[in-house]
């Protein structure tokens, strides 16, 4: 959620039951402003909170002018001092697949897992993975999988960069309940696979991202209208704890993740 | 009139409509002449608008802005100045009714570079030559039949302008109606030389251009002309910053608004209908019920109410970063109040919220007054009995038919008999101690959940399903769940309550000391009461050690009940269950069949681990102000179960404990083997001797739980009292 509208966004996202205590909120309001100034970000998002056993991580992301450029991720344990995380890479992602269980809450904690060597006769290699790396890859996975924005909130300029749409007035109510009105907030993957007929209906300045319609597994999003029709809440079932909210016909939208950082692998059985 | 910025807007002259003065009209066609004398007074009017100095004699080259007063005045000035300067000898006036002004803007960008110098030079030449034909050619308006309806679409604040019907039909072979001619600079009126034989080709060109623009698009009634008019009106009215960067969005929005007009005040917006209905229902919550004396009602209210102080617990939970927003909590309070008024409720508590796919559940934990509940239970049982009786005669008939048909060849009947059904617990005992009501949103009707049966609990332990939000939805799973979503919800609520309802040590105590607890097996006591002497435990101690917290709900045995019941037949299945949990063949205990679980008020430190992780996490709510913060305990087994406790500041027992669980109906971090279920683990721990278990790591363990409860309690009591400054009191003899 945007750091500028943090309080309102927290109110709207409170339907999931997990929010922030007043002292954390106050700390965030001040520290995110300083982060924006120091790192010269165009927009700072409060990404969410990852619950650990000993301590929780508070995550923020900074965006530059081009909204689709790779984002910088920062973490903090007390919402005051923020540290920059390294960008995620592929090898790290494969390493992380081995590590299971909850986060400890200590960034220097090391997970050990043994890799079985098949070919050589050497002993099994014990690989140590730091929790910080795990944090980086989990945040990256969550971003790629479930970070969403409503259609029309961003638009693509003819030169390439993607900007925030100042004239976005919110989704109309008829559109707010459809999964096709929400896009993944990441580089599009499936656009080129669309048929020409589908592409003809698209607006190239607005429809340049993947929509949620074709997410696998189907049904991994739960859409609810709260307070009558005046608030749309999308919750991801694949990453439980992820909540996206939007007030139709207004500009308010945002997402937050408050959870343990574990993917719900049982999803197909649970639906 | 020394306007310095005349030059850039010179190109206005191109599409500008001109009319020659009377004297010069000899060469013009008939059409504009009739218009001129009538236009003069209008010119005067427009002049006043543009606030130009000299009256009609001079060219009134006001731009007739058909839209809005919010015109860029400088541009207005520029154009008018230019024309005045350029055409001083010729009293030109612009046709009043032709709102070409806006068109010109569009053209301006296109033709700016092309036209400016060219036309400037030409015009100057003409001026010098004293040719009037230059200015005669532009016939200002398209006197098209559509001109009259243009006035509707142009927005307000336009002066009265008169459109003239089209009368001229000069041959104009050059123009095709279909070809786009946006840049008038390429038009015929660039050919200022007097050799052009056609009368007013520029006027014709303008008319054609406008006619082209007024074409309605294929799919709608909107023409480009109207759209551009609307767009520019909108921009000029709203004056956004940097409009060029958002031009495309504005374009799209204007089009959208054209087709989606706001409804008039007589009809409600159909899309917002559900929101209004919800608001009406919630409004009913806020209105106090019935008439009666205001004062009387207040007095009644001030007496003890059954509904707890939800706002206070919401405040404390908010310190723990948990909870719904405060207005939602208040609505929940009002909804509970409504429930209390509708049902005969003795105690009431807000249990929590469970998220579902399509809607969520708000759960209230309720205890009925004595005797109120039995009626509903009996009705339920009668229905069940009737259903069972209806089935039996069917079975009998079928068997009779079979016997008649198959006399010779008797199909071997299976010898399998279904396992005996474990009877469900009585209401107000064990897992059915409380009644639960659910509703989807505050303001809606509360629905009562049925009691839970042991079979449902056993099955609920094995499956993981999401809740859809509809109580009568079927639960399709393997092993098949006996019941629908209401039963599944109730089973999960029972499991969560048994696992996560905790309180600080000493807050509750057992009411009376009853002898011979061991004979009762694992049941032990199932009732407790508040300890009036409880003085609160410091928050730091609550956070440091899990031994300061105890469960105050009964543990559910693997059988599915809190108190063990021996089904009529031999409990082979339960023996097998126990064996699987321990992975051993031999039983160390004397009582093999009976399942015993930890008794009530067992501290949390006795809970088994989950995957090398403690099942609970304790936290101080705010490290910056520890003296005012609360201790928060979070369950790692059921994500979303939180308990808080704050130390009492005074001597009164103000330690509040609430456990509110919001889960997505998952049973997290539990692999499917029954060994690792929390319930099974507790009994497993107790069952096998110490040397068989691996030493668990994690929080310091207090004394291992043993069935010798009496002695342990005395020891524990001594230990916990050491922090008191008073000397240890002699223990009562009954202990």
mmCIF file of N, CA, C and O in Angstrom, chain B residues 285 306-307 331-350 362-368 435-439 443-448:
data_model
loop_
_atom_site.group_PDB
_atom_site.id
_atom_site.type_symbol
_atom_site.label_atom_id
_atom_site.label_comp_id
_atom_site.label_asym_id
_atom_site.label_seq_id
_atom_site.Cartn_x
_atom_site.Cartn_y
_atom_site.Cartn_z
ATOM 1 N N UNK B 285 -29.253 -1.560 13.566
ATOM 2 C CA UNK B 285 -28.493 -1.927 14.766
ATOM 3 C C UNK B 285 -28.305 -0.734 15.683
ATOM 4 O O UNK B 285 -28.267 -0.867 16.899
ATOM 5 N N UNK B 306 -24.967 -8.758 29.398
ATOM 6 C CA UNK B 306 -24.278 -10.006 29.110
ATOM 7 C C UNK B 306 -23.165 -9.783 28.101
ATOM 8 O O UNK B 306 -22.157 -10.487 28.087
ATOM 9 N N UNK B 307 -23.356 -8.787 27.254
ATOM 10 C CA UNK B 307 -22.391 -8.574 26.182
ATOM 11 C C UNK B 307 -21.109 -8.012 26.778
ATOM 12 O O UNK B 307 -21.154 -7.051 27.536
ATOM 13 N N UNK B 331 -19.520 -2.336 15.398
ATOM 14 C CA UNK B 331 -20.696 -2.964 14.773
ATOM 15 C C UNK B 331 -20.878 -4.380 15.297
ATOM 16 O O UNK B 331 -21.997 -4.858 15.477
ATOM 17 N N UNK B 332 -19.773 -5.053 15.534
ATOM 18 C CA UNK B 332 -19.887 -6.403 16.095
ATOM 19 C C UNK B 332 -20.499 -6.338 17.486
ATOM 20 O O UNK B 332 -21.324 -7.191 17.858
ATOM 21 N N UNK B 333 -20.122 -5.339 18.223
ATOM 22 C CA UNK B 333 -20.716 -5.192 19.549
ATOM 23 C C UNK B 333 -22.221 -5.028 19.452
ATOM 24 O O UNK B 333 -23.002 -5.632 20.188
ATOM 25 N N UNK B 334 -22.636 -4.196 18.511
ATOM 26 C CA UNK B 334 -24.073 -3.990 18.370
ATOM 27 C C UNK B 334 -24.762 -5.258 17.891
ATOM 28 O O UNK B 334 -25.891 -5.576 18.291
ATOM 29 N N UNK B 335 -24.092 -5.992 17.036
ATOM 30 C CA UNK B 335 -24.700 -7.237 16.562
ATOM 31 C C UNK B 335 -24.826 -8.234 17.705
ATOM 32 O O UNK B 335 -25.828 -8.962 17.800
ATOM 33 N N UNK B 336 -23.849 -8.271 18.584
ATOM 34 C CA UNK B 336 -23.945 -9.165 19.746
ATOM 35 C C UNK B 336 -25.072 -8.727 20.657
ATOM 36 O O UNK B 336 -25.794 -9.557 21.223
ATOM 37 N N UNK B 337 -25.216 -7.435 20.765
ATOM 38 C CA UNK B 337 -26.319 -6.946 21.590
ATOM 39 C C UNK B 337 -27.651 -7.420 21.007
ATOM 40 O O UNK B 337 -28.571 -7.808 21.719
ATOM 41 N N UNK B 338 -27.735 -7.366 19.706
ATOM 42 C CA UNK B 338 -28.960 -7.827 19.045
ATOM 43 C C UNK B 338 -29.173 -9.311 19.297
ATOM 44 O O UNK B 338 -30.290 -9.762 19.551
ATOM 45 N N UNK B 339 -28.087 -10.080 19.263
ATOM 46 C CA UNK B 339 -28.203 -11.517 19.513
ATOM 47 C C UNK B 339 -28.708 -11.770 20.919
ATOM 48 O O UNK B 339 -29.556 -12.634 21.153
ATOM 49 N N UNK B 340 -28.160 -11.002 21.859
ATOM 50 C CA UNK B 340 -28.553 -11.202 23.244
ATOM 51 C C UNK B 340 -30.027 -10.901 23.432
ATOM 52 O O UNK B 340 -30.716 -11.535 24.223
ATOM 53 N N UNK B 341 -30.521 -9.939 22.686
ATOM 54 C CA UNK B 341 -31.937 -9.622 22.819
ATOM 55 C C UNK B 341 -32.807 -10.707 22.212
ATOM 56 O O UNK B 341 -33.921 -10.941 22.652
ATOM 57 N N UNK B 342 -32.296 -11.377 21.194
ATOM 58 C CA UNK B 342 -33.139 -12.346 20.518
ATOM 59 C C UNK B 342 -33.123 -13.708 21.198
ATOM 60 O O UNK B 342 -34.091 -14.441 21.138
ATOM 61 N N UNK B 343 -31.997 -14.073 21.785
ATOM 62 C CA UNK B 343 -31.875 -15.420 22.324
ATOM 63 C C UNK B 343 -31.709 -15.340 23.829
ATOM 64 O O UNK B 343 -31.204 -14.357 24.345
ATOM 65 N N UNK B 344 -32.095 -16.415 24.525
ATOM 66 C CA UNK B 344 -31.928 -16.416 25.987
ATOM 67 C C UNK B 344 -30.479 -16.743 26.348
ATOM 68 O O UNK B 344 -30.104 -17.882 26.570
ATOM 69 N N UNK B 345 -29.715 -15.704 26.448
ATOM 70 C CA UNK B 345 -28.271 -15.884 26.568
ATOM 71 C C UNK B 345 -27.838 -15.610 27.995
ATOM 72 O O UNK B 345 -28.253 -14.646 28.614
ATOM 73 N N UNK B 346 -26.983 -16.483 28.477
ATOM 74 C CA UNK B 346 -26.474 -16.293 29.832
ATOM 75 C C UNK B 346 -25.111 -15.606 29.807
ATOM 76 O O UNK B 346 -24.868 -14.630 30.490
ATOM 77 N N UNK B 347 -24.207 -16.160 29.021
ATOM 78 C CA UNK B 347 -22.922 -15.474 28.822
ATOM 79 C C UNK B 347 -22.652 -15.417 27.324
ATOM 80 O O UNK B 347 -23.101 -16.276 26.574
ATOM 81 N N UNK B 348 -21.879 -14.463 26.970
ATOM 82 C CA UNK B 348 -21.665 -14.251 25.547
ATOM 83 C C UNK B 348 -20.246 -13.739 25.341
ATOM 84 O O UNK B 348 -19.708 -13.034 26.180
ATOM 85 N N UNK B 349 -19.672 -14.108 24.237
ATOM 86 C CA UNK B 349 -18.302 -13.669 23.970
ATOM 87 C C UNK B 349 -18.112 -13.654 22.464
ATOM 88 O O UNK B 349 -18.656 -14.502 21.755
ATOM 89 N N UNK B 350 -17.333 -12.732 21.992
ATOM 90 C CA UNK B 350 -17.037 -12.724 20.581
ATOM 91 C C UNK B 350 -15.846 -13.646 20.348
ATOM 92 O O UNK B 350 -14.753 -13.378 20.825
ATOM 93 N N UNK B 362 -18.580 -14.398 11.253
ATOM 94 C CA UNK B 362 -18.317 -13.853 12.577
ATOM 95 C C UNK B 362 -18.926 -14.822 13.569
ATOM 96 O O UNK B 362 -20.092 -15.200 13.450
ATOM 97 N N UNK B 363 -18.110 -15.246 14.531
ATOM 98 C CA UNK B 363 -18.553 -16.307 15.425
ATOM 99 C C UNK B 363 -18.709 -15.751 16.822
ATOM 100 O O UNK B 363 -17.826 -15.054 17.337
ATOM 101 N N UNK B 364 -19.817 -16.080 17.445
ATOM 102 C CA UNK B 364 -20.050 -15.674 18.826
ATOM 103 C C UNK B 364 -20.210 -16.925 19.663
ATOM 104 O O UNK B 364 -20.911 -17.864 19.275
ATOM 105 N N UNK B 365 -19.566 -16.915 20.799
ATOM 106 C CA UNK B 365 -19.618 -18.053 21.708
ATOM 107 C C UNK B 365 -20.597 -17.699 22.812
ATOM 108 O O UNK B 365 -20.451 -16.686 23.479
ATOM 109 N N UNK B 366 -21.542 -18.560 23.001
ATOM 110 C CA UNK B 366 -22.698 -18.186 23.807
ATOM 111 C C UNK B 366 -23.029 -19.325 24.741
ATOM 112 O O UNK B 366 -22.841 -20.496 24.406
ATOM 113 N N UNK B 367 -23.517 -18.968 25.886
ATOM 114 C CA UNK B 367 -24.026 -20.019 26.772
ATOM 115 C C UNK B 367 -25.448 -19.648 27.097
ATOM 116 O O UNK B 367 -25.729 -18.523 27.516
ATOM 117 N N UNK B 368 -26.314 -20.593 26.938
ATOM 118 C CA UNK B 368 -27.714 -20.314 27.200
ATOM 119 C C UNK B 368 -27.994 -20.393 28.680
ATOM 120 O O UNK B 368 -27.256 -20.995 29.449
ATOM 121 N N UNK B 435 -22.418 -22.811 22.968
ATOM 122 C CA UNK B 435 -23.135 -22.777 21.705
ATOM 123 C C UNK B 435 -22.524 -21.695 20.838
ATOM 124 O O UNK B 435 -22.084 -20.662 21.338
ATOM 125 N N UNK B 436 -22.536 -21.917 19.558
ATOM 126 C CA UNK B 436 -21.924 -20.943 18.685
ATOM 127 C C UNK B 436 -22.939 -20.426 17.674
ATOM 128 O O UNK B 436 -23.684 -21.206 17.082
ATOM 129 N N UNK B 437 -22.911 -19.142 17.528
ATOM 130 C CA UNK B 437 -23.749 -18.501 16.523
ATOM 131 C C UNK B 437 -22.844 -17.838 15.506
ATOM 132 O O UNK B 437 -21.811 -17.274 15.870
ATOM 133 N N UNK B 438 -23.258 -17.877 14.250
ATOM 134 C CA UNK B 438 -22.460 -17.221 13.218
ATOM 135 C C UNK B 438 -23.336 -16.287 12.404
ATOM 136 O O UNK B 438 -24.537 -16.510 12.250
ATOM 137 N N UNK B 439 -22.682 -15.274 11.897
ATOM 138 C CA UNK B 439 -23.337 -14.448 10.892
ATOM 139 C C UNK B 439 -22.255 -13.941 9.952
ATOM 140 O O UNK B 439 -21.071 -13.979 10.274
ATOM 141 N N UNK B 443 -25.343 -7.121 11.474
ATOM 142 C CA UNK B 443 -26.598 -6.623 10.922
ATOM 143 C C UNK B 443 -27.413 -7.749 10.332
ATOM 144 O O UNK B 443 -28.635 -7.648 10.217
ATOM 145 N N UNK B 444 -26.752 -8.795 9.957
ATOM 146 C CA UNK B 444 -27.513 -9.924 9.401
ATOM 147 C C UNK B 444 -27.914 -10.868 10.516
ATOM 148 O O UNK B 444 -27.502 -10.749 11.656
ATOM 149 N N UNK B 445 -28.700 -11.829 10.120
ATOM 150 C CA UNK B 445 -29.259 -12.760 11.078
ATOM 151 C C UNK B 445 -28.195 -13.692 11.617
ATOM 152 O O UNK B 445 -27.348 -14.190 10.881
ATOM 153 N N UNK B 446 -28.275 -13.968 12.892
ATOM 154 C CA UNK B 446 -27.379 -14.933 13.505
ATOM 155 C C UNK B 446 -27.940 -16.332 13.321
ATOM 156 O O UNK B 446 -29.118 -16.587 13.564
ATOM 157 N N UNK B 447 -27.067 -17.237 12.920
ATOM 158 C CA UNK B 447 -27.490 -18.627 12.726
ATOM 159 C C UNK B 447 -26.805 -19.483 13.764
ATOM 160 O O UNK B 447 -25.613 -19.318 14.040
ATOM 161 N N UNK B 448 -27.551 -20.409 14.289
ATOM 162 C CA UNK B 448 -26.974 -21.246 15.326
ATOM 163 C C UNK B 448 -26.304 -22.448 14.682
ATOM 164 O O UNK B 448 -26.837 -23.054 13.758
#
